[in-house]
mmCIF file of C-alpha atoms and ligand atoms in Angstrom:
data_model
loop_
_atom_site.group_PDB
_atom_site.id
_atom_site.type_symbol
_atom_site.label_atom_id
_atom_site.label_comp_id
_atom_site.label_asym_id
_atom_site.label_seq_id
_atom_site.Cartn_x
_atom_site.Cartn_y
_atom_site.Cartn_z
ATOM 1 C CA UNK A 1429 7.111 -6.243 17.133
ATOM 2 C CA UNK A 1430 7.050 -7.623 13.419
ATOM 3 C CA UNK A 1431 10.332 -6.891 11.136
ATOM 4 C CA UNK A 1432 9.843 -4.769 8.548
ATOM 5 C CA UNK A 1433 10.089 -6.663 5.238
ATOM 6 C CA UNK A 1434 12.115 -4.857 2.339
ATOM 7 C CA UNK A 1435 12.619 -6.705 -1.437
ATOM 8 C CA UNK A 1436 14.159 -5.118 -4.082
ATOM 9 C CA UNK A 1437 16.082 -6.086 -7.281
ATOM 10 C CA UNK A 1438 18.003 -5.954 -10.642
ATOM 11 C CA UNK A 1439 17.528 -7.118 -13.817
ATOM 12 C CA UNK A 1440 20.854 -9.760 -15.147
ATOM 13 C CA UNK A 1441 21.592 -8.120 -17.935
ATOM 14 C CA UNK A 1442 25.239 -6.438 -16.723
ATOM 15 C CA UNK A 1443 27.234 -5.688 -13.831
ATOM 16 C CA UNK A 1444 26.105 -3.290 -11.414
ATOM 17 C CA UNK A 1445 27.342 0.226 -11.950
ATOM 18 C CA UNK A 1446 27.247 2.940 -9.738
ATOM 19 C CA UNK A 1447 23.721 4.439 -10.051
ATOM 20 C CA UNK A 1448 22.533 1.137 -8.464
ATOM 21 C CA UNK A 1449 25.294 1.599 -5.362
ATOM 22 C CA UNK A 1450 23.940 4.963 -4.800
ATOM 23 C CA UNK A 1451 19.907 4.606 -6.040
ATOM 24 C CA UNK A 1452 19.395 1.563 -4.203
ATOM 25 C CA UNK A 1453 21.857 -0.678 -2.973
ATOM 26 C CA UNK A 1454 23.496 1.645 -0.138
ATOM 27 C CA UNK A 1455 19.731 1.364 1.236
ATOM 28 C CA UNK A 1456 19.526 -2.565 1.140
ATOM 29 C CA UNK A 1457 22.396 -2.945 3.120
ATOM 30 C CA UNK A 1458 21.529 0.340 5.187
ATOM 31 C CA UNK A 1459 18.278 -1.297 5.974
ATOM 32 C CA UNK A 1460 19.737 -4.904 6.576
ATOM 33 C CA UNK A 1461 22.284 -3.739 9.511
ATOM 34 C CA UNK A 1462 18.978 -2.393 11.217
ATOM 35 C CA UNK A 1463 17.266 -5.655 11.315
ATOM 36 C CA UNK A 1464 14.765 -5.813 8.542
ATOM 37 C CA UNK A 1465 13.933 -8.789 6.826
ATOM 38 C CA UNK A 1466 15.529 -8.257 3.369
ATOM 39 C CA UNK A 1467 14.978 -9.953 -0.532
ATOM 40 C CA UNK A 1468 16.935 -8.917 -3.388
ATOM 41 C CA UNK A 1469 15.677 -10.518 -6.442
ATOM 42 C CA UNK A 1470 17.546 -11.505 -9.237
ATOM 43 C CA UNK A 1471 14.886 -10.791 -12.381
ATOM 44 C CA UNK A 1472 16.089 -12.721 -14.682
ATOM 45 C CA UNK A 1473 12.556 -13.371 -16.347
ATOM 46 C CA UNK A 1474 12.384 -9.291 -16.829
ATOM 47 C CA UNK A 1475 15.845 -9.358 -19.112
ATOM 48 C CA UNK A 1476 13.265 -10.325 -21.566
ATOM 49 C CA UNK A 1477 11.313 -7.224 -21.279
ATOM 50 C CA UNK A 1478 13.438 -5.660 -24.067
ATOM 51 C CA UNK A 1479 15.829 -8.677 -26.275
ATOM 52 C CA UNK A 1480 14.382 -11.659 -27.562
ATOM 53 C CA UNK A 1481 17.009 -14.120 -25.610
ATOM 54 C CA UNK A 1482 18.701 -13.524 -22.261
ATOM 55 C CA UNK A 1483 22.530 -13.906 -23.234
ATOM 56 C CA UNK A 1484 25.084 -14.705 -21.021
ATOM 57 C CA UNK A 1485 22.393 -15.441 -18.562
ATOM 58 C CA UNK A 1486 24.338 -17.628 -15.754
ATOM 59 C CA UNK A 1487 27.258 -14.974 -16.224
ATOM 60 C CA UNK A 1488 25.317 -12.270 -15.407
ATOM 61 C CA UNK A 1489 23.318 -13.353 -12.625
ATOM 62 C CA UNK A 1490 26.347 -15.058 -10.970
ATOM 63 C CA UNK A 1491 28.089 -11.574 -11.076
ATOM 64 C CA UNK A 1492 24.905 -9.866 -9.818
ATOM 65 C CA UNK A 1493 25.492 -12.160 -6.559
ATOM 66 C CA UNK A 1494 29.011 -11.432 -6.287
ATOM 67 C CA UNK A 1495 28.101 -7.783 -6.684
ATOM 68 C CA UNK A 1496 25.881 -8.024 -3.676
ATOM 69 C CA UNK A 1497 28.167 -9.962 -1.677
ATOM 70 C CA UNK A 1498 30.930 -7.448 -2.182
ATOM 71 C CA UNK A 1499 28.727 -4.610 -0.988
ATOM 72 C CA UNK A 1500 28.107 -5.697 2.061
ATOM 73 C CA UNK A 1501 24.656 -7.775 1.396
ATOM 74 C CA UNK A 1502 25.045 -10.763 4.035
ATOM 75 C CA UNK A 1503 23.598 -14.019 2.758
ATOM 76 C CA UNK A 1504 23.159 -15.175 6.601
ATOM 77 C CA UNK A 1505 20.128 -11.952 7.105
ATOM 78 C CA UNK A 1506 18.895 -11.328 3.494
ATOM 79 C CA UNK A 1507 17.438 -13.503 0.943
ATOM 80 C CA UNK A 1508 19.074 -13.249 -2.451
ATOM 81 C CA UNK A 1509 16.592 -15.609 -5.145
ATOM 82 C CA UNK A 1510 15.948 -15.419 -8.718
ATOM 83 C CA UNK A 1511 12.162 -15.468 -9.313
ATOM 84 C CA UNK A 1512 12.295 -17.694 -11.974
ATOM 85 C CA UNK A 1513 13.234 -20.739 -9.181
ATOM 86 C CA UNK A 1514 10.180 -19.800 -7.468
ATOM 87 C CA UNK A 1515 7.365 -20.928 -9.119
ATOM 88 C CA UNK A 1516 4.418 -19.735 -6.819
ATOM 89 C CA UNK A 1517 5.282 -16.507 -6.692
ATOM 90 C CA UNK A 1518 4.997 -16.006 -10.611
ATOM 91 C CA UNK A 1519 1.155 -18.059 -10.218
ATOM 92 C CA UNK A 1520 0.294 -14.432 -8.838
ATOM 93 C CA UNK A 1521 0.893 -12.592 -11.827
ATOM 94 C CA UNK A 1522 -2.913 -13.874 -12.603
ATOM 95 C CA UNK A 1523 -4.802 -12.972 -10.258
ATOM 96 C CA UNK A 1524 -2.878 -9.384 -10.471
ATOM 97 C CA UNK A 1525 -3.372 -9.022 -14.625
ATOM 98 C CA UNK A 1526 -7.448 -9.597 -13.659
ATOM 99 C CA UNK A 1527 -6.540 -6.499 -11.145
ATOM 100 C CA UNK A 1528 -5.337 -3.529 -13.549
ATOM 101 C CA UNK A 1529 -6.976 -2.289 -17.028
ATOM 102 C CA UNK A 1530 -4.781 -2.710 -20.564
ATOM 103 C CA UNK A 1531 -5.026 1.333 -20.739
ATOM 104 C CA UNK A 1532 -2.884 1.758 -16.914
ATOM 105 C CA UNK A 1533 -0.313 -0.828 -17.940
ATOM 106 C CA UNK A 1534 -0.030 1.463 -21.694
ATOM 107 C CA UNK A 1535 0.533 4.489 -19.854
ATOM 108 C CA UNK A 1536 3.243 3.336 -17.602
ATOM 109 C CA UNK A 1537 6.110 6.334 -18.474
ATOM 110 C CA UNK A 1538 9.175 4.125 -17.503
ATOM 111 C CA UNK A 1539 7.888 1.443 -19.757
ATOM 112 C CA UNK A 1540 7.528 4.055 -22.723
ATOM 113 C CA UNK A 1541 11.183 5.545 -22.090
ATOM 114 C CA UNK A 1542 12.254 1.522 -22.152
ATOM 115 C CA UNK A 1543 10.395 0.769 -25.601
ATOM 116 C CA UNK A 1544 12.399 3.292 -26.621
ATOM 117 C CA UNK A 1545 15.634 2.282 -25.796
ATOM 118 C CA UNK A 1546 14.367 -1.767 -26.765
ATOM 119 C CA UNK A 1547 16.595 -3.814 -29.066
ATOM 120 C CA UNK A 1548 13.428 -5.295 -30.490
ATOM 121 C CA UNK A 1549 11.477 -4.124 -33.549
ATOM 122 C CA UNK A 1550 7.775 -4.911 -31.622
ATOM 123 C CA UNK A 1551 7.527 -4.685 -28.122
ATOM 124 C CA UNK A 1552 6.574 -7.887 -26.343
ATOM 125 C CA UNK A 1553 3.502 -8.266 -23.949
ATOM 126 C CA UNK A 1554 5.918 -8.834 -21.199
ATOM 127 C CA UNK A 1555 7.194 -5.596 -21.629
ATOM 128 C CA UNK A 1556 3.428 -4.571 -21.166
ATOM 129 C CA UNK A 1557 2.750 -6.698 -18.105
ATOM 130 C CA UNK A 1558 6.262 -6.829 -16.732
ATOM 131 C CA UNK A 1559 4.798 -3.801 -13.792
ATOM 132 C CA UNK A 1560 2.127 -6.120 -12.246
ATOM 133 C CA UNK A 1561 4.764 -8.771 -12.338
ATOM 134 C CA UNK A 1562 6.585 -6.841 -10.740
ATOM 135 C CA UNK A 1563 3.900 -6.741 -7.670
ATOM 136 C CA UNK A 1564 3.938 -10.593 -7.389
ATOM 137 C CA UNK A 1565 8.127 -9.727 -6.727
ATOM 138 C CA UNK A 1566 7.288 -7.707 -4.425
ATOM 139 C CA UNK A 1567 3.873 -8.759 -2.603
ATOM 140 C CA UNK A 1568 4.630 -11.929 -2.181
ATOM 141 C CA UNK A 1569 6.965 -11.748 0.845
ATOM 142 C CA UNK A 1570 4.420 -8.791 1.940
ATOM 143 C CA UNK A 1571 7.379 -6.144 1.243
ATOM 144 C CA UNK A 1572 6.377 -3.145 3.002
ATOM 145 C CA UNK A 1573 9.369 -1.016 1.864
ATOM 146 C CA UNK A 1574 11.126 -1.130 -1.843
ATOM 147 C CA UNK A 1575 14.806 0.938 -1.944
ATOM 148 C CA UNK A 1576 14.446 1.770 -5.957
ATOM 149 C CA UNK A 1577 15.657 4.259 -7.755
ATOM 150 C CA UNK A 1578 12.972 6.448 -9.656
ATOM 151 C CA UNK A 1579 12.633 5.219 -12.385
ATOM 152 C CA UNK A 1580 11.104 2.339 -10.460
ATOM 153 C CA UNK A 1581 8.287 4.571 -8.963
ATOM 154 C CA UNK A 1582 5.320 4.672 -11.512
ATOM 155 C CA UNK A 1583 5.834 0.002 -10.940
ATOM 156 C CA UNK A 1584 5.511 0.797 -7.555
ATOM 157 C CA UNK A 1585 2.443 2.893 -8.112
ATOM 158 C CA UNK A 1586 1.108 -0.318 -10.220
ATOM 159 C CA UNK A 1587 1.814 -2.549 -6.886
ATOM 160 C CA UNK A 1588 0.358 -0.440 -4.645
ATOM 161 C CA UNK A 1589 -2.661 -0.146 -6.818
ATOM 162 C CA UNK A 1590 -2.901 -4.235 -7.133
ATOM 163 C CA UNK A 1591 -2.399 -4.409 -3.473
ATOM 164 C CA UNK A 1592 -5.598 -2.449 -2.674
ATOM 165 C CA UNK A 1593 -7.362 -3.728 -5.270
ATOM 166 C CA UNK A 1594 -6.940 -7.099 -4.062
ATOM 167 C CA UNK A 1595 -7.992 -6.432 -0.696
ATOM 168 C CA UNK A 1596 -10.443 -4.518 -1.620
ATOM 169 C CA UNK A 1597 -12.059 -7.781 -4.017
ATOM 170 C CA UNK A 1598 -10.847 -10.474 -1.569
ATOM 171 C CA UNK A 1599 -10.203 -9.332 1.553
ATOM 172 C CA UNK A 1600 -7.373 -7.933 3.261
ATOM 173 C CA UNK A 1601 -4.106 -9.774 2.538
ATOM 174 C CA UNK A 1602 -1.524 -7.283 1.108
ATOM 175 C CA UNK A 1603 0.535 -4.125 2.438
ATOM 176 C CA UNK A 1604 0.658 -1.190 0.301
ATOM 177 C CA UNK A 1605 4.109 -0.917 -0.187
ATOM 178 C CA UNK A 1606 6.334 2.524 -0.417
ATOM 179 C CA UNK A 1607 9.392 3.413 -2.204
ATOM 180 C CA UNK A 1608 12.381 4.528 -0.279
ATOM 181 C CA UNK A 1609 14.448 6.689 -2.726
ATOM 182 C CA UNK A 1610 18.158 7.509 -2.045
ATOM 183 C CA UNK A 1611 19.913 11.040 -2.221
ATOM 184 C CA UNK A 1612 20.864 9.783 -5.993
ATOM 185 C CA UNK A 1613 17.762 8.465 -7.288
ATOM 186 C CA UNK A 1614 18.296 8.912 -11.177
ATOM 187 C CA UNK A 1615 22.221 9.122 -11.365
ATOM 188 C CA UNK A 1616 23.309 10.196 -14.708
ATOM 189 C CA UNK A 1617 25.864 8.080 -17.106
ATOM 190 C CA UNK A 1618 27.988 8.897 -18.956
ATOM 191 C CA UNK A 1619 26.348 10.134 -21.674
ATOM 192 C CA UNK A 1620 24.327 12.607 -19.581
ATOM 193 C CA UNK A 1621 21.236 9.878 -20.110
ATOM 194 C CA UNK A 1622 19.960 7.744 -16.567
ATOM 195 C CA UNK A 1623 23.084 5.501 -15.994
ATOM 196 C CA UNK A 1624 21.958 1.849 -17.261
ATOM 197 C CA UNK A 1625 23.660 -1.445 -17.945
ATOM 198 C CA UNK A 1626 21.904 -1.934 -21.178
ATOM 199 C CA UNK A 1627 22.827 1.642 -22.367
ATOM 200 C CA UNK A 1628 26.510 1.478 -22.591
ATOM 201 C CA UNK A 1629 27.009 4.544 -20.427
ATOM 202 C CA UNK A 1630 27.521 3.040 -16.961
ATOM 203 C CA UNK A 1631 30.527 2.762 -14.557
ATOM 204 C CA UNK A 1632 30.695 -0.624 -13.119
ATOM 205 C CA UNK A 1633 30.778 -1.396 -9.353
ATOM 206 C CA UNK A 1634 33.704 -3.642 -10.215
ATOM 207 C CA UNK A 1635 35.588 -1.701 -12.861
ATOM 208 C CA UNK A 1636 39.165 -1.587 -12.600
ATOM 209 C CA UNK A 1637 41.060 2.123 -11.833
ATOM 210 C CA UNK A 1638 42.100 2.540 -15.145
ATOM 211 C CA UNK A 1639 38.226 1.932 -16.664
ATOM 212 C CA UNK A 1640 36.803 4.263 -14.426
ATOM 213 C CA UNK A 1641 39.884 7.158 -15.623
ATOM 214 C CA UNK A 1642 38.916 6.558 -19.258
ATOM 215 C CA UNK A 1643 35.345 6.136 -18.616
ATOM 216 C CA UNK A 1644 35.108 9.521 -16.267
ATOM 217 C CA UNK A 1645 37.146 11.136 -19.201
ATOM 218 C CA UNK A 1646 34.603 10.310 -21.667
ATOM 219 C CA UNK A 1647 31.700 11.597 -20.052
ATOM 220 C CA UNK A 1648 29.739 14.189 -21.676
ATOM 221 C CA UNK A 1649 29.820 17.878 -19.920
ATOM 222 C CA UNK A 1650 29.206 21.089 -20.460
ATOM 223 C CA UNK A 1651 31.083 24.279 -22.602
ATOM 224 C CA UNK A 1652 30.773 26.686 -18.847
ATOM 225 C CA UNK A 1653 34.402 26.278 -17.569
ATOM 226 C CA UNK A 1654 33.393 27.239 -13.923
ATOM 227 C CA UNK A 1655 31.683 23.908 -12.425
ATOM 228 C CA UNK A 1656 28.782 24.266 -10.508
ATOM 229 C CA UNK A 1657 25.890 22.587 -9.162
ATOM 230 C CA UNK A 1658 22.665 22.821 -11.130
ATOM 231 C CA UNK A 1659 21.301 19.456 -11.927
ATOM 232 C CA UNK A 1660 18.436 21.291 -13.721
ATOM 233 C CA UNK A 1661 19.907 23.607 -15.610
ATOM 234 C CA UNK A 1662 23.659 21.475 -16.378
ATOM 235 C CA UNK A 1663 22.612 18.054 -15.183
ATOM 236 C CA UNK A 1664 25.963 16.611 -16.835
ATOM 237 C CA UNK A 1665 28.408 18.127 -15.135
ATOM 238 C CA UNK A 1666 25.959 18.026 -11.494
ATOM 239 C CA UNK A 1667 25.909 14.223 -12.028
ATOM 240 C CA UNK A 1668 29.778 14.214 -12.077
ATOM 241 C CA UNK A 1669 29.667 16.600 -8.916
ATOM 242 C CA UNK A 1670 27.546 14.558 -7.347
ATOM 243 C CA UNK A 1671 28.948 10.916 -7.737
ATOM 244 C CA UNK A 1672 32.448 12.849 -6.225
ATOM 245 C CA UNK A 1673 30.120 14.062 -3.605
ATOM 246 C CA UNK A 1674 28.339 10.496 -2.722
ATOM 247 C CA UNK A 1675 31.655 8.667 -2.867
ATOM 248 C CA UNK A 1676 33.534 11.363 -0.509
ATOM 249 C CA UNK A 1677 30.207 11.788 1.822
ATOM 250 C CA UNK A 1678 30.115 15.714 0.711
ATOM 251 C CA UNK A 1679 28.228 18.454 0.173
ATOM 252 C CA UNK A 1680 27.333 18.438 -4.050
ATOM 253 C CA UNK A 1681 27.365 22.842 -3.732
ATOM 254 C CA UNK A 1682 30.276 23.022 -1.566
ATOM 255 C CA UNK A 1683 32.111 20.729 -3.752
ATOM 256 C CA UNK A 1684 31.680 21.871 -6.748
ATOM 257 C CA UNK A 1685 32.569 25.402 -5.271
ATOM 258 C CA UNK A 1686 35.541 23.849 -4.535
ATOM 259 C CA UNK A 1687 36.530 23.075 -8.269
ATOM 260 C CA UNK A 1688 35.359 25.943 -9.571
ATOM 261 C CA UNK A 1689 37.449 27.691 -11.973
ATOM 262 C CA UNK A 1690 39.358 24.093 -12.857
ATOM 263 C CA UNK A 1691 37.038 22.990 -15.378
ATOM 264 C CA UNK A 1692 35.822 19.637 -16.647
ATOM 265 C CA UNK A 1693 39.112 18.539 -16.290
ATOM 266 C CA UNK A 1694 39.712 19.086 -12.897
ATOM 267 C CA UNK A 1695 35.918 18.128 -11.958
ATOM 268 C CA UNK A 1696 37.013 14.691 -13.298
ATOM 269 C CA UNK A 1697 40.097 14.330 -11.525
ATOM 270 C CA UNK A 1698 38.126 14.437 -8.831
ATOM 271 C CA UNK A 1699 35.552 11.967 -9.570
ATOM 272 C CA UNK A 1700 37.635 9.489 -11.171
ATOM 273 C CA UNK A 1701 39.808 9.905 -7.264
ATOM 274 C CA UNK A 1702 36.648 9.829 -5.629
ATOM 275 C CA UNK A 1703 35.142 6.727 -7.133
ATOM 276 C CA UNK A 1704 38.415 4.701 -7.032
ATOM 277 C CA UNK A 1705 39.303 5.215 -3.244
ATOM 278 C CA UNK A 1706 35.627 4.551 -2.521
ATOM 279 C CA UNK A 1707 35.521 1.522 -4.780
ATOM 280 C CA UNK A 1708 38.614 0.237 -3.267
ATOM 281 C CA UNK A 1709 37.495 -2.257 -0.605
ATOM 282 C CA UNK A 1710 34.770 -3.207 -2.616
ATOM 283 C CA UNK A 1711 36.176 -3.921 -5.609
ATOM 284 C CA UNK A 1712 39.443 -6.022 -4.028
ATOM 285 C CA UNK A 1713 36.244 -7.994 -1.998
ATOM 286 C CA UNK A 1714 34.344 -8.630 -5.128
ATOM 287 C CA UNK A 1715 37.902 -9.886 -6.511
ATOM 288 C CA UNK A 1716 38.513 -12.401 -3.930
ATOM 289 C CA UNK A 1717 34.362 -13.801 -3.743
ATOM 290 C CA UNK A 1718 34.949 -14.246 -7.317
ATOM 291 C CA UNK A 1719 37.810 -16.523 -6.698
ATOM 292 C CA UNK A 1720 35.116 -19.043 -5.312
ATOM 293 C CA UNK A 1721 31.689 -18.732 -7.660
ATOM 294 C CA UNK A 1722 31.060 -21.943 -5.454
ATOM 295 C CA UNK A 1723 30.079 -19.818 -2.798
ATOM 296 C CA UNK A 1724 28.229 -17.716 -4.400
ATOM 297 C CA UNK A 1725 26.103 -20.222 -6.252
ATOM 298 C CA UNK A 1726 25.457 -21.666 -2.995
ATOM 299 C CA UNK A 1727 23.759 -18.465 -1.469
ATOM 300 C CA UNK A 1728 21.690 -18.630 -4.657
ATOM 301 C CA UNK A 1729 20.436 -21.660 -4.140
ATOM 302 C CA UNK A 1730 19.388 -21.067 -0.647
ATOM 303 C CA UNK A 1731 17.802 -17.937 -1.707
ATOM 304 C CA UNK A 1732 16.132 -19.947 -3.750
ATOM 305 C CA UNK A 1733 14.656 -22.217 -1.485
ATOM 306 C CA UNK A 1734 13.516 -20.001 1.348
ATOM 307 C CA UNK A 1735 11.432 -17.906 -1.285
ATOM 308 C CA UNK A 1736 9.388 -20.829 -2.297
ATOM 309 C CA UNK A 1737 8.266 -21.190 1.103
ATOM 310 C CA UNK A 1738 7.083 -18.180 1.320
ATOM 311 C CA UNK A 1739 6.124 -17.641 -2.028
ATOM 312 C CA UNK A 1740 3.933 -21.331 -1.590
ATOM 313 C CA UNK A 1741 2.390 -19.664 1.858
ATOM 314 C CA UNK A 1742 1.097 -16.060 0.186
ATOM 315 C CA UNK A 1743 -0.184 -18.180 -3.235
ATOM 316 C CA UNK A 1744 -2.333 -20.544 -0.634
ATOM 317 C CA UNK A 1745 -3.280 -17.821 1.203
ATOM 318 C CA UNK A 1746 -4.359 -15.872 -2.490
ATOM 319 C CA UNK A 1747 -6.184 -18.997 -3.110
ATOM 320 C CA UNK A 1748 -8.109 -19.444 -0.211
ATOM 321 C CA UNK A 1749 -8.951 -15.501 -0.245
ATOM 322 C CA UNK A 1750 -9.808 -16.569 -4.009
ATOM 323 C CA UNK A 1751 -12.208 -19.088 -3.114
ATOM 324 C CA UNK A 1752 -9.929 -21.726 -5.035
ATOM 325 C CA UNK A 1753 -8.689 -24.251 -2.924
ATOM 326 C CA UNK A 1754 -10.199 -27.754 -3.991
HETATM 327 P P1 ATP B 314 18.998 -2.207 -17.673
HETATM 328 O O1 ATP B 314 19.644 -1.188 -18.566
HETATM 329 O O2 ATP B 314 19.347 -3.591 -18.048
HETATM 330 O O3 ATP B 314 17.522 -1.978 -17.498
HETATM 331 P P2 ATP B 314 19.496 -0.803 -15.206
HETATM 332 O O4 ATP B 314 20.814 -0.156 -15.084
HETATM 333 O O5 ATP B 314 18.328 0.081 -15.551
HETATM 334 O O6 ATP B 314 19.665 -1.991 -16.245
HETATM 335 P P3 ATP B 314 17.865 -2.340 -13.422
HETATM 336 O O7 ATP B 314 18.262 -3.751 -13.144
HETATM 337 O O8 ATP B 314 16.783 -2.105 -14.429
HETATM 338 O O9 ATP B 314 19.198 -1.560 -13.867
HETATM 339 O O10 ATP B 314 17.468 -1.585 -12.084
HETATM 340 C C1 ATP B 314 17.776 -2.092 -10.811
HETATM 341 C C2 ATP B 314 17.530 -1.085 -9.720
HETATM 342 O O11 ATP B 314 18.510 -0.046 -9.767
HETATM 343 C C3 ATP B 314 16.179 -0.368 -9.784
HETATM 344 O O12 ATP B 314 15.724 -0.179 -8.461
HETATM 345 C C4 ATP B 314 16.503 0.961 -10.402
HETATM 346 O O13 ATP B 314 15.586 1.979 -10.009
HETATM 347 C C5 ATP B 314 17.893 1.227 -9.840
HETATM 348 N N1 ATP B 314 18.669 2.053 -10.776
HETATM 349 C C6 ATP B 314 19.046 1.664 -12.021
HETATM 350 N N2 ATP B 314 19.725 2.665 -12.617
HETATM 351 C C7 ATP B 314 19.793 3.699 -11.729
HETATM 352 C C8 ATP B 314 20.369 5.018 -11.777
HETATM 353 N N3 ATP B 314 21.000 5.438 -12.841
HETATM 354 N N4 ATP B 314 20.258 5.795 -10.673
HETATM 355 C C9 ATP B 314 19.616 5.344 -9.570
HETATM 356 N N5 ATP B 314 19.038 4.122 -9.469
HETATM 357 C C10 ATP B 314 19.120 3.302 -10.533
HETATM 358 MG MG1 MG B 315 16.377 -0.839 -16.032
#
């Protein structure tokens, strides 16, 4: 029986917040207690998608480790790698540009919402190309499953489409890869916009008790005193519901049926006591890992290595298929 490959990943730019617990990273760990073969990618090439320098770079991607490490991600069954240590896996962004047309990269609809959110005056060709990129992340440990939330899907779409076209050109040598979502797969910030690190609107994994009270009381809602749960029609105060709902393993409806009459105010009681007995554990881990960045460097590093031996197996394998070995 083969193991069923999974690879998935964040961009440095921040600490991971709570839409990434529930979109994606629940699922990683979900999927590495039942024996897959897991890869979570640090991108820290992709922080250049939208800023013209990647600041606090070695902050960032150290407390992206420690993020996973605290969650449960166990360095001795999953791979944690950035993919700019691994060169042979970027060599496959070539061969995977020749594979898709400039008009299906320029209609990508998560790259448009991302322009518009971009620090930068003129958007870059990486933030163009940054998709099939995306496809050498993922195809070259032959990832058959990708726990994303969906804002990730129309990438996936453009990996899945490389993929075939590949083996279509060359042979067979790629899976077609599918997207596992989660029950939260676009969980709303703050601001009643898709929760992001780069947006100012997010609850960190890590925040303290008292951040997560003043952030919770910030957070946008609605002028209908009696909560409910509508993500349509109020999706502000349903994302509130339903982050109390994830963190306490409960039914969104029944819960907010529960608050009812109490208002915003007593919807974010809840929440805010929701998130910070969930958190708990997690956080006080993430607290004592950070005691010893050592450690975490260390898992890094071995990351590292292991993906460039698979990463120089698939590109040899692309290059054969290619005709160009010499
Ligand atoms: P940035 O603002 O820097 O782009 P981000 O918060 O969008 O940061 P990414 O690193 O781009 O985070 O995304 C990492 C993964 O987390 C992706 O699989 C993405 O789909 C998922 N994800 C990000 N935000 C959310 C969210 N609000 N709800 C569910 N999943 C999310
Ligand atoms: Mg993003």
């Amino acid at each position: 029986m083969t193991t069923t490959r999974v690879l998935t990943g964040d961009r440095p730019t921040g600490p991971l917040h709570l839409g990434h617990y529930f979109g994606s990273l629940q699922n990683r760990v979900r999927l590495q207690d039942g024996g897959a073969e897991v890869f979570v990618l640090v991108a820290d090439y992709q922080v250049l998608t939208d800023r013209d320098t990647a600041e606090r770079l070695d902050e960032h991607v150290l407390g992206l480790v420690l993020d996973y490490l605290a969650i449960g991600i166990d360095p001795g069954r999953t791979t944690v790698f950035a993919h700019s240590a691994v060169p042979a896996l970027n060599q496959l962004l070539l061969p995977f540009l020749s594979l898709v047309s400039v008009p299906e990269l320029n209609r990508n609809p998560t790259v448009k919402d991302e322009i518009a959110h971009s620090r930068q005056s003129s958007v870059s060709g990486l933030m163009f190309s940054y998709p099939a990129h995306q496809a050498a992340d993922i195809l070259f440990c032959k990832a058959t499953l990708v726990p994303v939330g969906k804002d990730q899907l129309p990438h996936l779409e453009v990996t899945r489409l490389i993929a075939r076209r590949f083996n279509e050109r060359y042979g067979p040598t790629f899976p077609e890869p599918e997207a596992m979502l989660s029950r939260a797969p676009l969980l709303l910030g703050t601001d009643g916009t898709k929760m992001s690190k780069s947006r100012g609107n997010a609850i960190a994994i890590r925040a303290t008790s008292d951040e997560t009270a003043r952030l919770i009381k910030g957070a946008k809602t609605d002028s209908v005193r009696t909560i409910s749960y509508d993500p349509a029609g109020r999706p502000e105060v349903s994302s509130l519901v339903l982050l109390a709902a994830l963190c306490l393993d409960a039914d969104p409806v029944a819960l907010a049926g529960e608050i009812g009459d109490g208002g915003a105010a007593a919807l974010k009681k809840s929440v805010t006591e929701a998130v910070n007995e969930r958190f708990a554990p997690i956080r006080a881990r993430r607290a004592a890992l950070a005691a010893d960045p050592a450690f975490a460097r260390a898992v890094l590093r071995d990351g590292c290595v292991r993906a460039r031996e698979i990463a120089d197996a698939t590109l040899e394998e692309v290059r054969t298929a290619m005709g160009m070995r010499y």
